[in-house]
mmCIF file of C-alpha atoms in Angstrom:
data_model
loop_
_atom_site.group_PDB
_atom_site.id
_atom_site.type_symbol
_atom_site.label_atom_id
_atom_site.label_comp_id
_atom_site.label_asym_id
_atom_site.label_seq_id
_atom_site.Cartn_x
_atom_site.Cartn_y
_atom_site.Cartn_z
ATOM 1 C CA VAL A 1 -16.419 -5.423 3.207
ATOM 2 C CA VAL A 2 -19.792 -4.528 5.612
ATOM 3 C CA SER A 3 -19.219 -2.594 8.699
ATOM 4 C CA GLY A 4 -21.505 -0.332 10.839
ATOM 5 C CA SER A 5 -21.587 0.945 14.355
ATOM 6 C CA GLY A 6 -24.984 -1.196 14.909
ATOM 7 C CA PRO A 7 -26.741 -3.983 13.499
ATOM 8 C CA THR A 8 -25.386 -4.316 9.891
ATOM 9 C CA SER A 9 -26.653 -7.022 7.541
ATOM 10 C CA ALA A 10 -25.575 -7.594 3.725
ATOM 11 C CA PHE A 11 -27.317 -9.562 0.921
ATOM 12 C CA VAL A 12 -25.766 -10.786 -1.954
ATOM 13 C CA ALA A 13 -28.182 -11.144 -5.028
ATOM 14 C CA ARG A 14 -27.935 -12.997 -8.007
ATOM 15 C CA ASP A 15 -28.905 -10.278 -10.145
ATOM 16 C CA GLU A 16 -29.802 -6.341 -10.021
ATOM 17 C CA GLU A 17 -33.682 -7.575 -10.490
ATOM 18 C CA ARG A 18 -33.468 -9.635 -7.271
ATOM 19 C CA ALA A 19 -31.387 -6.988 -5.221
ATOM 20 C CA LEU A 20 -34.234 -4.267 -5.966
ATOM 21 C CA ASP A 21 -36.652 -7.211 -4.565
ATOM 22 C CA ILE A 22 -34.852 -7.482 -1.534
ATOM 23 C CA ALA A 23 -34.271 -3.888 -0.907
ATOM 24 C CA VAL A 24 -38.172 -3.576 -1.510
ATOM 25 C CA ALA A 25 -38.835 -6.153 0.734
ATOM 26 C CA LEU A 26 -36.660 -4.863 3.603
ATOM 27 C CA THR A 27 -37.967 -0.982 3.148
ATOM 28 C CA ALA A 28 -41.582 -2.357 2.943
ATOM 29 C CA SER A 29 -41.320 -4.304 6.282
ATOM 30 C CA GLY A 30 -39.866 -1.743 8.136
ATOM 31 C CA VAL A 31 -37.247 -3.548 9.563
ATOM 32 C CA CYS A 32 -34.767 -1.634 8.218
ATOM 33 C CA ARG A 33 -34.010 2.196 8.482
ATOM 34 C CA THR A 34 -31.723 2.780 5.673
ATOM 35 C CA VAL A 35 -31.038 0.168 2.740
ATOM 36 C CA ARG A 36 -28.622 0.760 0.275
ATOM 37 C CA ARG A 37 -27.976 -1.367 -3.004
ATOM 38 C CA ALA A 38 -24.500 -1.367 -4.389
ATOM 39 C CA THR A 39 -23.753 -3.287 -8.081
ATOM 40 C CA GLY A 40 -20.057 -3.966 -9.170
ATOM 41 C CA PRO A 41 -17.768 -4.476 -10.253
ATOM 42 C CA VAL A 42 -16.134 -2.382 -7.680
ATOM 43 C CA VAL A 43 -12.950 -0.533 -8.944
ATOM 44 C CA GLY A 44 -9.775 -2.821 -7.441
ATOM 45 C CA ALA A 45 -12.670 -5.620 -6.337
ATOM 46 C CA ARG A 46 -10.572 -9.062 -6.927
ATOM 47 C CA VAL A 47 -11.435 -12.795 -6.253
ATOM 48 C CA THR A 48 -8.973 -15.006 -5.142
ATOM 49 C CA GLY A 49 -10.335 -18.884 -5.726
ATOM 50 C CA LEU A 50 -8.802 -21.653 -3.208
ATOM 51 C CA PHE A 51 -8.584 -25.203 -3.264
ATOM 52 C CA VAL A 52 -7.488 -26.942 -0.308
ATOM 53 C CA ALA A 53 -6.272 -30.476 -1.340
ATOM 54 C CA PRO A 54 -5.686 -33.188 0.699
ATOM 55 C CA ALA A 55 -2.164 -34.597 1.406
ATOM 56 C CA PRO A 56 -1.469 -37.819 -0.577
ATOM 57 C CA ILE A 57 -2.008 -40.597 1.144
ATOM 58 C CA PRO A 58 -0.932 -44.329 -0.501
ATOM 59 C CA LEU A 59 -4.393 -45.863 -0.319
ATOM 60 C CA LEU A 60 -7.615 -45.013 -1.765
ATOM 61 C CA PHE A 61 -10.533 -45.272 0.333
ATOM 62 C CA LYS A 62 -14.291 -46.061 0.180
ATOM 63 C CA GLY A 63 -15.778 -45.411 3.176
ATOM 64 C CA LEU A 64 -13.437 -46.534 5.707
ATOM 65 C CA VAL A 65 -12.352 -49.581 3.684
ATOM 66 C CA PRO A 66 -9.352 -49.333 1.578
ATOM 67 C CA VAL A 67 -9.893 -50.102 -1.981
ATOM 68 C CA ARG A 68 -6.613 -49.508 -3.899
ATOM 69 C CA HIS A 69 -3.149 -48.325 -3.889
ATOM 70 C CA LEU A 70 -2.398 -44.801 -5.010
ATOM 71 C CA GLN A 71 0.463 -43.505 -6.678
ATOM 72 C CA PRO A 72 1.588 -40.014 -5.850
ATOM 73 C CA GLU A 73 1.017 -38.887 -9.703
ATOM 74 C CA GLN A 74 -2.559 -40.419 -9.511
ATOM 75 C CA HIS A 75 -3.015 -38.347 -6.383
ATOM 76 C CA ALA A 76 -1.759 -35.316 -8.461
ATOM 77 C CA ALA A 77 -3.771 -36.052 -11.271
ATOM 78 C CA LEU A 78 -7.181 -36.333 -9.412
ATOM 79 C CA THR A 79 -6.290 -33.209 -7.146
ATOM 80 C CA ALA A 80 -5.842 -31.120 -10.501
ATOM 81 C CA LYS A 81 -9.042 -32.428 -12.003
ATOM 82 C CA ALA A 82 -11.195 -31.896 -8.771
ATOM 83 C CA ALA A 83 -9.204 -28.166 -8.600
ATOM 84 C CA GLU A 84 -9.793 -27.611 -11.861
ATOM 85 C CA ARG A 85 -13.712 -28.215 -11.856
ATOM 86 C CA TYR A 86 -14.170 -26.127 -8.502
ATOM 87 C CA LEU A 87 -11.911 -23.230 -9.276
ATOM 88 C CA GLY A 88 -12.922 -23.348 -13.029
ATOM 89 C CA GLU A 89 -16.740 -22.504 -11.620
ATOM 90 C CA ILE A 90 -15.193 -19.665 -9.617
ATOM 91 C CA GLN A 91 -13.131 -18.168 -12.257
ATOM 92 C CA ALA A 92 -16.006 -18.281 -14.810
ATOM 93 C CA LEU A 93 -18.382 -16.285 -12.430
ATOM 94 C CA ALA A 94 -15.941 -13.623 -11.748
ATOM 95 C CA GLN A 95 -15.109 -13.276 -15.426
ATOM 96 C CA GLY A 96 -18.824 -12.817 -16.169
ATOM 97 C CA ALA A 97 -18.998 -10.437 -13.317
ATOM 98 C CA GLY A 98 -15.667 -8.548 -14.858
ATOM 99 C CA VAL A 99 -13.837 -9.213 -11.513
ATOM 100 C CA PRO A 100 -10.055 -9.994 -11.535
ATOM 101 C CA CYS A 101 -9.515 -13.527 -10.519
ATOM 102 C CA GLU A 102 -6.749 -15.651 -9.323
ATOM 103 C CA THR A 103 -6.836 -19.389 -8.661
ATOM 104 C CA VAL A 104 -4.744 -21.056 -6.029
ATOM 105 C CA THR A 105 -4.491 -24.897 -5.025
ATOM 106 C CA VAL A 106 -2.599 -25.925 -2.118
ATOM 107 C CA GLU A 107 -2.025 -28.934 0.026
ATOM 108 C CA GLY A 108 -2.874 -29.155 3.343
ATOM 109 C CA GLU A 109 -4.288 -31.854 5.968
ATOM 110 C CA PHE A 110 -6.154 -29.036 8.029
ATOM 111 C CA PRO A 111 -8.292 -26.844 5.327
ATOM 112 C CA ALA A 112 -9.495 -23.962 7.806
ATOM 113 C CA GLU A 113 -5.604 -23.316 8.607
ATOM 114 C CA ALA A 114 -5.104 -23.220 5.043
ATOM 115 C CA ILE A 115 -7.834 -20.946 4.363
ATOM 116 C CA LEU A 116 -7.351 -18.792 7.133
ATOM 117 C CA SER A 117 -3.430 -18.375 6.016
ATOM 118 C CA MET A 118 -4.074 -17.707 2.469
ATOM 119 C CA ALA A 119 -6.620 -14.971 3.309
ATOM 120 C CA VAL A 120 -4.214 -13.105 5.177
ATOM 121 C CA LYS A 121 -1.560 -13.653 2.621
ATOM 122 C CA HIS A 122 -3.838 -12.633 -0.264
ATOM 123 C CA ARG A 123 -5.442 -9.672 1.731
ATOM 124 C CA CYS A 124 -8.854 -11.263 1.717
ATOM 125 C CA ASP A 125 -11.417 -8.507 3.223
ATOM 126 C CA LEU A 126 -14.160 -11.364 2.823
ATOM 127 C CA ILE A 127 -13.932 -14.741 2.895
ATOM 128 C CA VAL A 128 -17.070 -16.768 1.428
ATOM 129 C CA MET A 129 -17.355 -20.462 2.157
ATOM 130 C CA ALA A 130 -19.943 -23.198 1.662
ATOM 131 C CA SER A 131 -21.411 -24.895 4.552
ATOM 132 C CA HIS A 132 -22.513 -29.060 4.357
ATOM 133 C CA GLY A 133 -24.978 -28.251 7.525
ATOM 134 C CA ARG A 134 -24.011 -31.263 9.562
ATOM 135 C CA ARG A 135 -25.647 -31.024 12.592
ATOM 136 C CA GLY A 136 -25.804 -33.004 15.866
ATOM 137 C CA ILE A 137 -23.417 -35.995 16.419
ATOM 138 C CA ALA A 138 -22.166 -35.734 12.698
ATOM 139 C CA GLY A 139 -21.175 -32.059 13.060
ATOM 140 C CA LEU A 140 -19.746 -32.860 16.756
ATOM 141 C CA LEU A 141 -17.568 -35.410 15.493
ATOM 142 C CA LEU A 142 -16.774 -34.292 12.289
ATOM 143 C CA GLY A 143 -15.814 -30.724 13.336
ATOM 144 C CA SER A 144 -16.654 -27.972 10.563
ATOM 145 C CA GLU A 145 -14.115 -26.228 8.636
ATOM 146 C CA THR A 146 -16.834 -23.723 8.134
ATOM 147 C CA GLN A 147 -17.183 -23.246 11.857
ATOM 148 C CA LYS A 148 -13.348 -22.922 12.702
ATOM 149 C CA VAL A 149 -12.944 -20.654 10.013
ATOM 150 C CA LEU A 150 -15.706 -18.614 11.555
ATOM 151 C CA VAL A 151 -14.303 -18.604 14.975
ATOM 152 C CA GLN A 152 -10.928 -17.763 14.072
ATOM 153 C CA SER A 153 -10.994 -15.310 10.663
ATOM 154 C CA LYS A 154 -10.137 -11.884 11.668
ATOM 155 C CA ALA A 155 -11.815 -10.924 8.257
ATOM 156 C CA PRO A 156 -15.794 -11.329 7.839
ATOM 157 C CA VAL A 157 -17.092 -14.548 6.767
ATOM 158 C CA LEU A 158 -19.800 -15.033 4.434
ATOM 159 C CA VAL A 159 -21.440 -18.623 4.922
ATOM 160 C CA CYS A 160 -23.130 -20.016 1.806
ATOM 161 C CA ARG A 161 -25.866 -22.850 1.816
#
């Protein structure tokens, strides 16, 4: 969690060498009064990986065209496979960093609501999400789950592209 009485920025680096490069660049540029580096794992730190699965529907679509009927058990298998792929990656990264990781799969029509609810339930200090970067009409029409979380979250949100 990053907080402060004034403008505060946090940078997450892939390794200690890159963190040092960022700290040196910030110090040399004069844009920062103070630069601090911290490496983990931090005592008590934990990761909760979340996969929000769409509610089952009887048809499988390709674009806007229904292409086949989908049984509930087929939907469950597809969801489990997708969750395993995404959450497995999060779990492997956390394990490599020595940070305990719990993974959760929930079903929901509205991913932002599920993310916000789980963040509260699991007492998360930070929400980390990806952004598809939709702009213009596509972003306006489709909406952005990331944007909804950014606007409604009480916890800080780190958006990765």
